[in-house]
């Protein structure tokens, strides 16, 4: 029997062991903690404990033995309890046996043995348990040879995969998520079972689905997960906007690139430069408007006219459907999608000051993220072009620095306020004020006047005169 006492040096394990002894129940640490210890993924911050008996009672006993008696949170409906001790979160559950119905991922639960409990776990690598019982402290209980799967880097279900995935279809996403996070392969039969059962994903709540998508998105190489979602047919059910980008059309010898596989490359690229979840989402969605806007023109070939605008609208509907937040995060993703072609449009022509000033003005605080997105968007395999495109953006960045130092339009505040305009001409809130403000802003962005008070005031007086306003003498 393999022993992993060394995994259990944290003092909390001795306390749990003693508490279990007092209650005369067996206890084990199970799942992610054991898996991550063996994989040397660094000590986990959450620990799952199984008691062969009541998990809630064990939690209560543990807290009695801990200094400061931390509060136990009891989830009666689930038969679980949680407590936080210093830096770690410990979840207690009684060993259970589960059976499932067709229409729900909520099982019928009854008390069971440790083995029953291991049977209900999703993957062999998540069913590993270490004994906390006095005589066998640290012994590994591994009924499905999860240890070998850890060595071979394989995701496999303890029982028949068709049953495991059909019982709780969330496990399909978990399989893909773990494969992505850990860089593991999903065993062949498992992968086939996911494809066969993919439609069952419809009984899973949107929140759970997006939780897993976020975790895939935050992995080192998110494309691994999206490729697996695609291969198993899940992606089409969850994010049809993305699968709609797949394929290359050819008319009269003119082809466009496959925007689905291109998108996955962009997401991997951007992940090398940012851990920001929403910037990564923006990369995933930056081209979704291309499917509905695709057209072929005899003279110019394929176009995706207005895809950024259409794509930004699709972002809202997609977030809403997946119950993602419809707050500033959504607006941020929309904005980046909407602006995703702007820096490229600039380098197509001469990089003029006014074009750069407008870009900074429109992007505001998000200008740096937008540049990161555009650089990640370069996926050409032609090394000459690759260098050229990156170089173009370097020129834009240098110009941006220059313009921003001089004109400071990033957080543009009108140098003449609406109040000053009203006082100057002795007028009430009216259309004219808007016109004057817009004229000043445009003149600054076009570089006709500097972003300074004196120049702006002068232009205000001139424009006011044109509009037939008189300067107040009061
Ligand atoms: P991480 O915390 O890194 O996401 P984890 O393995 O700890 O990984 P949790 O979601 O915290 O995952 O779940 C803890 C354990 O509970 C898992 O290791 C697994 O044994 C079990 N488990 C979680 N979700 C399921 C599920 N849907 N079906 C079966 N077992 C599950
Ligand atoms: Mg966990």
Coordinates of C-alpha atoms in Angstrom, one line a residue, residues 31-465:
X31 CA -10.1 14.4 -4.8
X32 CA -8.3 17.6 -6.0
X33 CA -6.0 17.9 -3.0
X34 CA -4.6 14.4 -3.5
X35 CA -4.4 14.7 -7.2
X36 CA -2.6 18.1 -7.1
X37 CA -0.2 16.9 -4.4
X38 CA 0.9 13.9 -6.6
X39 CA 1.1 16.2 -9.6
X40 CA 3.2 18.6 -7.5
X41 CA 0.9 21.4 -8.6
X42 CA 1.6 23.3 -5.3
X43 CA -0.4 22.9 -2.1
X44 CA -4.1 23.2 -2.8
X45 CA -6.1 25.8 -1.0
X46 CA -9.2 23.7 -0.7
X47 CA -9.5 20.3 0.9
X48 CA -12.3 17.8 0.5
X49 CA -12.9 15.4 3.4
X50 CA -15.1 12.3 3.3
X51 CA -16.5 10.9 6.5
X52 CA -18.0 7.4 6.6
X53 CA -20.8 8.8 8.6
X54 CA -22.0 12.3 9.0
X55 CA -19.8 14.9 7.4
X56 CA -21.6 17.7 9.2
X57 CA -21.0 16.2 12.6
X58 CA -17.3 15.7 11.8
X59 CA -17.0 19.4 10.8
X60 CA -18.6 20.4 14.0
X61 CA -16.3 18.3 16.0
X62 CA -13.2 19.6 14.1
X63 CA -14.1 23.2 14.9
X64 CA -14.4 22.4 18.6
X65 CA -10.8 21.2 18.5
X66 CA -9.5 24.2 16.6
X67 CA -8.2 27.4 18.3
X68 CA -10.7 30.2 17.9
X69 CA -13.4 27.7 16.9
X70 CA -14.0 28.9 13.3
X71 CA -17.6 28.9 12.2
X72 CA -19.0 25.9 10.3
X73 CA -21.2 26.6 7.4
X74 CA -23.8 23.8 7.0
X75 CA -25.5 23.1 3.7
X76 CA -28.2 20.8 5.0
X77 CA -29.7 20.0 1.6
X78 CA -26.4 18.7 0.3
X79 CA -25.4 17.1 3.6
X80 CA -22.2 19.0 3.5
X81 CA -20.4 21.5 5.8
X82 CA -17.6 23.9 5.2
X83 CA -15.1 25.6 7.4
X84 CA -12.3 28.0 6.9
X85 CA -9.1 27.7 9.0
X86 CA -6.5 30.4 8.3
X87 CA -5.6 30.0 4.7
X88 CA -7.6 26.9 3.8
X89 CA -11.1 25.9 3.0
X90 CA -12.3 22.5 4.1
X91 CA -15.4 20.8 2.8
X92 CA -16.9 17.8 4.7
X93 CA -19.2 15.3 3.2
X94 CA -20.6 12.0 4.3
X95 CA -19.7 9.0 2.1
X96 CA -22.6 8.5 -0.2
X97 CA -24.1 6.4 -2.9
X98 CA -25.8 8.1 -5.7
X99 CA -28.4 7.1 -8.3
X100 CA -29.6 9.4 -11.1
X101 CA -32.8 10.2 -13.0
X102 CA -33.0 11.1 -16.7
X103 CA -34.1 14.7 -16.3
X104 CA -31.8 16.1 -13.6
X105 CA -28.3 16.1 -12.5
X106 CA -29.4 16.0 -8.9
X107 CA -29.1 12.4 -7.8
X108 CA -31.0 10.4 -5.2
X109 CA -28.5 10.1 -2.4
X110 CA -28.1 7.5 0.3
X111 CA -25.3 6.8 2.9
X112 CA -22.6 4.6 1.6
X113 CA -19.1 3.3 2.0
X114 CA -15.8 4.9 1.0
X115 CA -15.9 2.8 -2.1
X116 CA -19.4 3.9 -3.0
X117 CA -18.2 7.4 -2.6
X118 CA -15.3 6.9 -4.9
X119 CA -17.6 5.3 -7.5
X120 CA -19.6 8.5 -7.7
X121 CA -16.5 10.6 -8.4
X122 CA -16.0 11.9 -11.9
X123 CA -12.6 10.8 -12.9
X124 CA -10.1 8.2 -11.6
X125 CA -7.6 10.9 -10.9
X126 CA -10.3 12.7 -8.8
X127 CA -11.2 9.5 -6.8
X128 CA -7.9 9.2 -5.0
X129 CA -8.2 9.2 -1.3
X130 CA -5.7 9.3 1.6
X131 CA -6.6 7.8 4.9
X132 CA -6.8 10.1 8.0
X133 CA -7.5 7.1 10.3
X134 CA -4.9 6.6 13.0
X135 CA -3.7 3.2 12.0
X136 CA -3.5 3.8 8.3
X137 CA -2.7 7.5 8.3
X138 CA -1.5 8.5 4.8
X139 CA -2.4 5.3 3.0
X140 CA -3.6 5.8 -0.6
X141 CA -6.9 4.3 -1.5
X142 CA -7.0 4.1 -5.3
X143 CA -9.6 1.5 -6.5
X144 CA -9.4 2.6 -10.2
X145 CA -5.7 3.0 -10.6
X146 CA -5.9 6.7 -10.8
X147 CA -2.2 6.8 -10.0
X148 CA -1.3 5.3 -13.3
X149 CA -3.6 7.7 -15.1
X150 CA -1.9 10.5 -13.4
X151 CA 1.5 9.2 -14.6
X152 CA 0.1 8.7 -18.1
X153 CA -1.7 12.0 -18.1
X154 CA -5.1 10.4 -18.9
X155 CA -8.6 11.5 -17.9
X156 CA -10.8 8.4 -17.4
X157 CA -14.0 7.8 -15.6
X158 CA -14.2 5.2 -12.8
X159 CA -17.3 3.5 -14.3
X160 CA -18.8 3.2 -17.7
X161 CA -18.3 6.6 -19.3
X162 CA -21.7 6.6 -21.0
X163 CA -23.3 6.4 -17.5
X164 CA -20.9 8.8 -15.8
X165 CA -21.5 11.5 -18.4
X166 CA -25.2 10.9 -18.9
X167 CA -25.8 10.9 -15.1
X168 CA -24.2 14.3 -14.7
X169 CA -23.4 16.0 -18.1
X170 CA -21.4 18.7 -16.3
X171 CA -18.6 16.1 -16.1
X172 CA -18.2 16.4 -19.9
X173 CA -17.1 20.0 -19.4
X174 CA -15.0 19.1 -16.4
X175 CA -13.2 16.4 -18.4
X176 CA -12.3 19.0 -21.1
X177 CA -11.4 21.6 -18.5
X178 CA -9.1 19.2 -16.6
X179 CA -7.5 18.1 -19.9
X180 CA -6.8 21.7 -20.7
X181 CA -5.6 22.8 -17.3
X182 CA -3.4 19.7 -16.7
X183 CA -2.4 19.1 -20.3
X184 CA -3.9 15.6 -20.1
X185 CA -5.5 13.4 -22.8
X186 CA -9.1 12.3 -22.5
X187 CA -9.2 8.5 -22.9
X188 CA -10.7 7.4 -26.2
X189 CA -13.8 5.7 -24.9
X190 CA -14.5 8.7 -22.7
X191 CA -14.1 11.0 -25.6
X192 CA -16.6 9.0 -27.7
X193 CA -19.0 8.9 -24.8
X194 CA -18.9 12.7 -24.5
X195 CA -19.7 13.0 -28.2
X196 CA -22.6 10.5 -27.9
X197 CA -24.0 12.3 -24.8
X198 CA -23.3 15.9 -25.8
X199 CA -27.0 16.9 -26.1
X200 CA -27.4 16.1 -22.4
X201 CA -25.6 19.4 -21.7
X202 CA -28.9 21.1 -22.0
X203 CA -29.9 20.0 -18.4
X204 CA -26.9 21.9 -17.0
X205 CA -27.3 25.5 -15.8
X206 CA -25.7 28.3 -17.8
X207 CA -23.8 29.4 -14.7
X208 CA -22.1 26.0 -14.3
X209 CA -21.3 26.0 -18.0
X210 CA -19.7 29.4 -18.0
X211 CA -17.7 28.5 -14.8
X212 CA -16.1 25.8 -16.7
X213 CA -15.6 28.0 -19.8
X214 CA -13.9 30.6 -17.7
X215 CA -11.5 27.9 -16.3
X216 CA -10.7 26.7 -19.8
X217 CA -10.2 30.3 -20.9
X218 CA -7.7 30.9 -18.0
X219 CA -5.6 27.9 -18.8
X220 CA -2.2 28.3 -20.4
X221 CA -3.4 27.1 -23.8
X222 CA -7.1 27.6 -24.0
X223 CA -7.3 26.3 -27.6
X224 CA -6.8 22.8 -26.2
X225 CA -10.2 23.0 -24.5
X226 CA -12.0 24.8 -27.4
X227 CA -10.7 22.2 -29.8
X228 CA -12.0 19.4 -27.6
X229 CA -15.4 21.2 -27.2
X230 CA -15.5 21.4 -30.9
X231 CA -14.5 17.8 -31.6
X232 CA -17.1 16.5 -29.2
X233 CA -19.9 18.6 -30.6
X234 CA -20.3 20.5 -27.4
X235 CA -19.2 23.8 -28.8
X236 CA -21.9 24.0 -31.3
X237 CA -24.4 23.6 -28.5
X238 CA -22.8 26.1 -26.2
X239 CA -21.2 28.7 -28.5
X240 CA -22.7 28.3 -32.0
X241 CA -21.4 31.7 -32.9
X242 CA -17.9 30.3 -32.9
X243 CA -18.5 27.1 -34.8
X244 CA -20.3 29.2 -37.5
X245 CA -16.8 30.6 -38.3
X246 CA -15.4 27.3 -39.3
X247 CA -14.6 26.5 -42.9
X248 CA -13.1 28.0 -46.0
X249 CA -15.2 29.1 -48.9
X250 CA -13.8 29.3 -52.4
X251 CA -15.4 31.1 -55.3
X252 CA -13.5 31.7 -58.6
X253 CA -10.3 30.6 -56.9
X254 CA -10.6 33.2 -54.1
X255 CA -10.5 31.8 -50.6
X256 CA -10.7 33.4 -47.1
X257 CA -9.1 32.0 -44.0
X258 CA -10.8 29.6 -41.6
X259 CA -11.9 32.1 -39.0
X260 CA -12.6 29.5 -36.3
X261 CA -9.1 28.0 -36.2
X262 CA -7.7 31.5 -36.6
X263 CA -9.7 32.6 -33.6
X264 CA -8.3 29.8 -31.4
X265 CA -4.7 30.9 -32.4
X266 CA -5.5 34.4 -31.4
X267 CA -6.7 33.3 -28.0
X268 CA -3.5 31.3 -27.4
X269 CA -1.5 34.2 -28.6
X270 CA -3.2 36.7 -26.3
X271 CA -2.9 34.2 -23.4
X272 CA 0.9 34.6 -23.6
X273 CA 0.5 38.3 -22.8
X274 CA -2.4 38.6 -20.5
X275 CA -4.2 36.7 -17.7
X276 CA -7.2 38.9 -17.9
X277 CA -10.3 36.8 -18.3
X278 CA -12.3 39.4 -20.2
X279 CA -9.5 40.4 -22.6
X280 CA -9.2 36.7 -23.4
X281 CA -13.0 36.6 -24.0
X282 CA -12.6 39.5 -26.3
X283 CA -10.0 37.6 -28.3
X284 CA -12.4 34.6 -28.5
X285 CA -15.3 36.7 -29.8
X286 CA -13.5 39.4 -31.8
X287 CA -14.4 37.8 -35.2
X288 CA -17.9 36.4 -34.4
X289 CA -19.5 39.0 -36.7
X290 CA -17.7 37.5 -39.7
X291 CA -20.1 34.6 -40.2
X292 CA -23.3 36.7 -40.7
X293 CA -21.5 39.4 -42.7
X294 CA -19.6 37.3 -45.1
X295 CA -20.1 38.1 -48.8
X296 CA -18.4 37.5 -52.1
X297 CA -17.9 40.2 -54.6
X298 CA -16.6 39.5 -58.1
X299 CA -14.1 42.3 -58.1
X300 CA -12.7 42.4 -54.5
X301 CA -13.3 38.9 -53.3
X302 CA -14.5 38.0 -49.8
X303 CA -15.6 40.8 -47.4
X304 CA -16.9 40.9 -43.9
X305 CA -18.2 44.4 -44.0
X306 CA -19.3 45.8 -40.7
X307 CA -18.5 42.6 -38.8
X308 CA -17.1 44.5 -35.8
X309 CA -20.4 46.3 -35.3
X310 CA -22.5 43.1 -35.8
X311 CA -20.1 41.2 -33.6
X312 CA -20.4 43.7 -30.8
X313 CA -24.2 43.3 -30.9
X314 CA -23.8 39.5 -30.8
X315 CA -21.6 39.8 -27.7
X316 CA -24.6 41.2 -25.8
X317 CA -26.9 38.4 -26.9
X318 CA -24.2 35.8 -26.2
X319 CA -23.5 37.1 -22.7
X320 CA -27.3 37.2 -22.0
X321 CA -27.9 33.7 -23.2
X322 CA -25.0 32.3 -21.1
X323 CA -26.1 34.4 -18.1
X324 CA -22.8 36.2 -18.0
X325 CA -22.7 39.6 -16.4
X326 CA -24.3 42.3 -18.5
X327 CA -22.2 45.0 -16.7
X328 CA -19.0 46.8 -17.5
X329 CA -17.2 43.5 -18.3
X330 CA -19.7 42.9 -21.2
X331 CA -19.3 46.5 -22.3
X332 CA -15.6 46.2 -22.3
X333 CA -15.7 43.0 -24.5
X334 CA -18.2 44.8 -26.8
X335 CA -15.9 47.8 -27.1
X336 CA -12.8 45.7 -28.0
X337 CA -14.8 43.7 -30.6
X338 CA -16.2 46.9 -32.0
X339 CA -12.7 48.5 -32.2
X340 CA -10.8 45.4 -33.1
X341 CA -9.9 46.5 -36.7
X342 CA -9.2 50.1 -35.9
X343 CA -5.4 49.9 -35.3
X344 CA -5.1 47.8 -38.4
X345 CA -7.1 50.4 -40.4
X346 CA -4.6 53.0 -39.3
X347 CA -1.5 51.2 -40.7
X348 CA -3.3 50.5 -44.0
X349 CA -2.9 54.2 -44.7
X350 CA -0.2 56.6 -43.5
X351 CA -0.1 56.7 -39.7
X352 CA -1.2 60.2 -39.3
X353 CA -1.3 62.1 -35.9
X354 CA -5.0 62.7 -36.2
X355 CA -5.9 59.0 -36.8
X356 CA -3.8 58.0 -33.8
X357 CA -5.4 60.8 -31.7
X358 CA -8.8 59.5 -32.6
X359 CA -7.9 55.9 -31.8
X360 CA -6.7 56.9 -28.4
X361 CA -9.7 59.1 -27.8
X362 CA -12.1 56.3 -28.7
X363 CA -10.3 53.5 -26.9
X364 CA -9.6 55.6 -23.8
X365 CA -8.4 53.5 -20.9
X366 CA -8.6 50.3 -23.0
X367 CA -6.1 51.4 -25.7
X368 CA -3.3 49.1 -24.4
X369 CA -5.6 46.1 -24.3
X370 CA -6.8 46.9 -27.8
X371 CA -3.2 46.9 -29.0
X372 CA -2.5 43.6 -27.3
X373 CA -5.6 42.1 -29.0
X374 CA -4.5 43.4 -32.4
X375 CA -1.0 42.0 -32.0
X376 CA -2.4 38.6 -31.0
X377 CA -4.5 38.8 -34.1
X378 CA -1.4 38.4 -36.3
X379 CA -1.4 34.7 -37.1
X380 CA 0.2 34.7 -40.6
X381 CA 2.6 31.8 -41.2
X382 CA 4.6 33.9 -43.6
X383 CA 7.6 35.1 -41.5
X384 CA 8.2 38.2 -43.6
X385 CA 4.6 39.4 -43.2
X386 CA 4.6 38.4 -39.5
X387 CA 7.6 40.8 -39.0
X388 CA 6.1 43.5 -41.1
X389 CA 2.7 43.5 -39.3
X390 CA 4.4 43.5 -35.9
X391 CA 6.6 46.3 -37.0
X392 CA 3.6 48.3 -38.2
X393 CA 2.1 48.2 -34.8
X394 CA 5.4 49.2 -33.3
X395 CA 5.2 52.3 -35.4
X396 CA 1.6 52.9 -34.2
X397 CA 2.7 52.5 -30.5
X398 CA 5.5 55.0 -30.9
X399 CA 3.2 57.5 -32.6
X400 CA 0.7 56.9 -29.8
X401 CA 3.3 57.7 -27.2
X402 CA 4.3 60.9 -29.0
X403 CA 0.7 62.1 -29.5
X404 CA -0.4 61.2 -26.0
X405 CA 2.5 63.1 -24.4
X406 CA 1.6 66.2 -26.4
X407 CA -2.1 66.2 -26.6
X408 CA -3.4 64.0 -23.7
X409 CA -6.6 62.8 -25.3
X410 CA -6.7 59.5 -23.5
X411 CA -9.0 60.7 -20.7
X412 CA -10.3 63.6 -22.7
X413 CA -11.9 66.4 -20.7
X414 CA -13.2 69.3 -22.8
X415 CA -10.8 72.3 -22.1
X416 CA -13.8 74.6 -22.1
X417 CA -16.8 73.5 -20.0
X418 CA -20.5 73.7 -20.9
X419 CA -20.9 76.1 -18.0
X420 CA -18.3 78.5 -19.4
X421 CA -20.1 78.4 -22.8
X422 CA -23.4 79.2 -21.1
X423 CA -22.0 82.0 -19.1
X424 CA -20.0 83.5 -21.9
X425 CA -23.0 83.8 -24.2
X426 CA -25.6 84.1 -21.4
X427 CA -27.6 81.2 -22.7
X428 CA -29.5 78.3 -21.1
X429 CA -28.8 74.6 -21.9
X430 CA -29.3 74.3 -25.7
X431 CA -28.3 72.7 -28.9
X432 CA -25.7 75.4 -29.5
X433 CA -23.6 74.3 -26.5
X434 CA -23.4 70.8 -28.0
X435 CA -22.3 72.2 -31.3
X436 CA -19.6 74.3 -29.8
X437 CA -18.3 71.5 -27.7
X438 CA -18.2 69.1 -30.6
X439 CA -16.4 71.7 -32.8
X440 CA -13.7 72.1 -30.1
X441 CA -13.3 68.4 -29.7
X442 CA -13.1 67.8 -33.5
X443 CA -10.6 70.6 -33.9
X444 CA -8.4 69.0 -31.2
X445 CA -8.6 65.5 -32.6
X446 CA -7.9 66.8 -36.1
X447 CA -4.9 68.7 -34.8
X448 CA -6.3 72.1 -35.8
X449 CA -5.8 73.5 -32.3
X450 CA -3.8 72.1 -29.4
X451 CA -5.6 70.6 -26.5
X452 CA -5.3 73.8 -24.4
X453 CA -7.7 76.3 -22.8
X454 CA -6.7 79.4 -24.6
X455 CA -7.0 77.9 -28.1
X456 CA -10.2 76.3 -27.2
X457 CA -11.7 79.5 -25.8
X458 CA -10.8 81.3 -28.9
X459 CA -12.5 78.7 -31.1
X460 CA -15.6 78.9 -28.8
X461 CA -15.9 82.6 -29.4
X462 CA -15.5 82.2 -33.1
X463 CA -18.0 79.4 -33.4
X464 CA -20.4 81.3 -31.1
X465 CA -20.3 84.2 -33.5

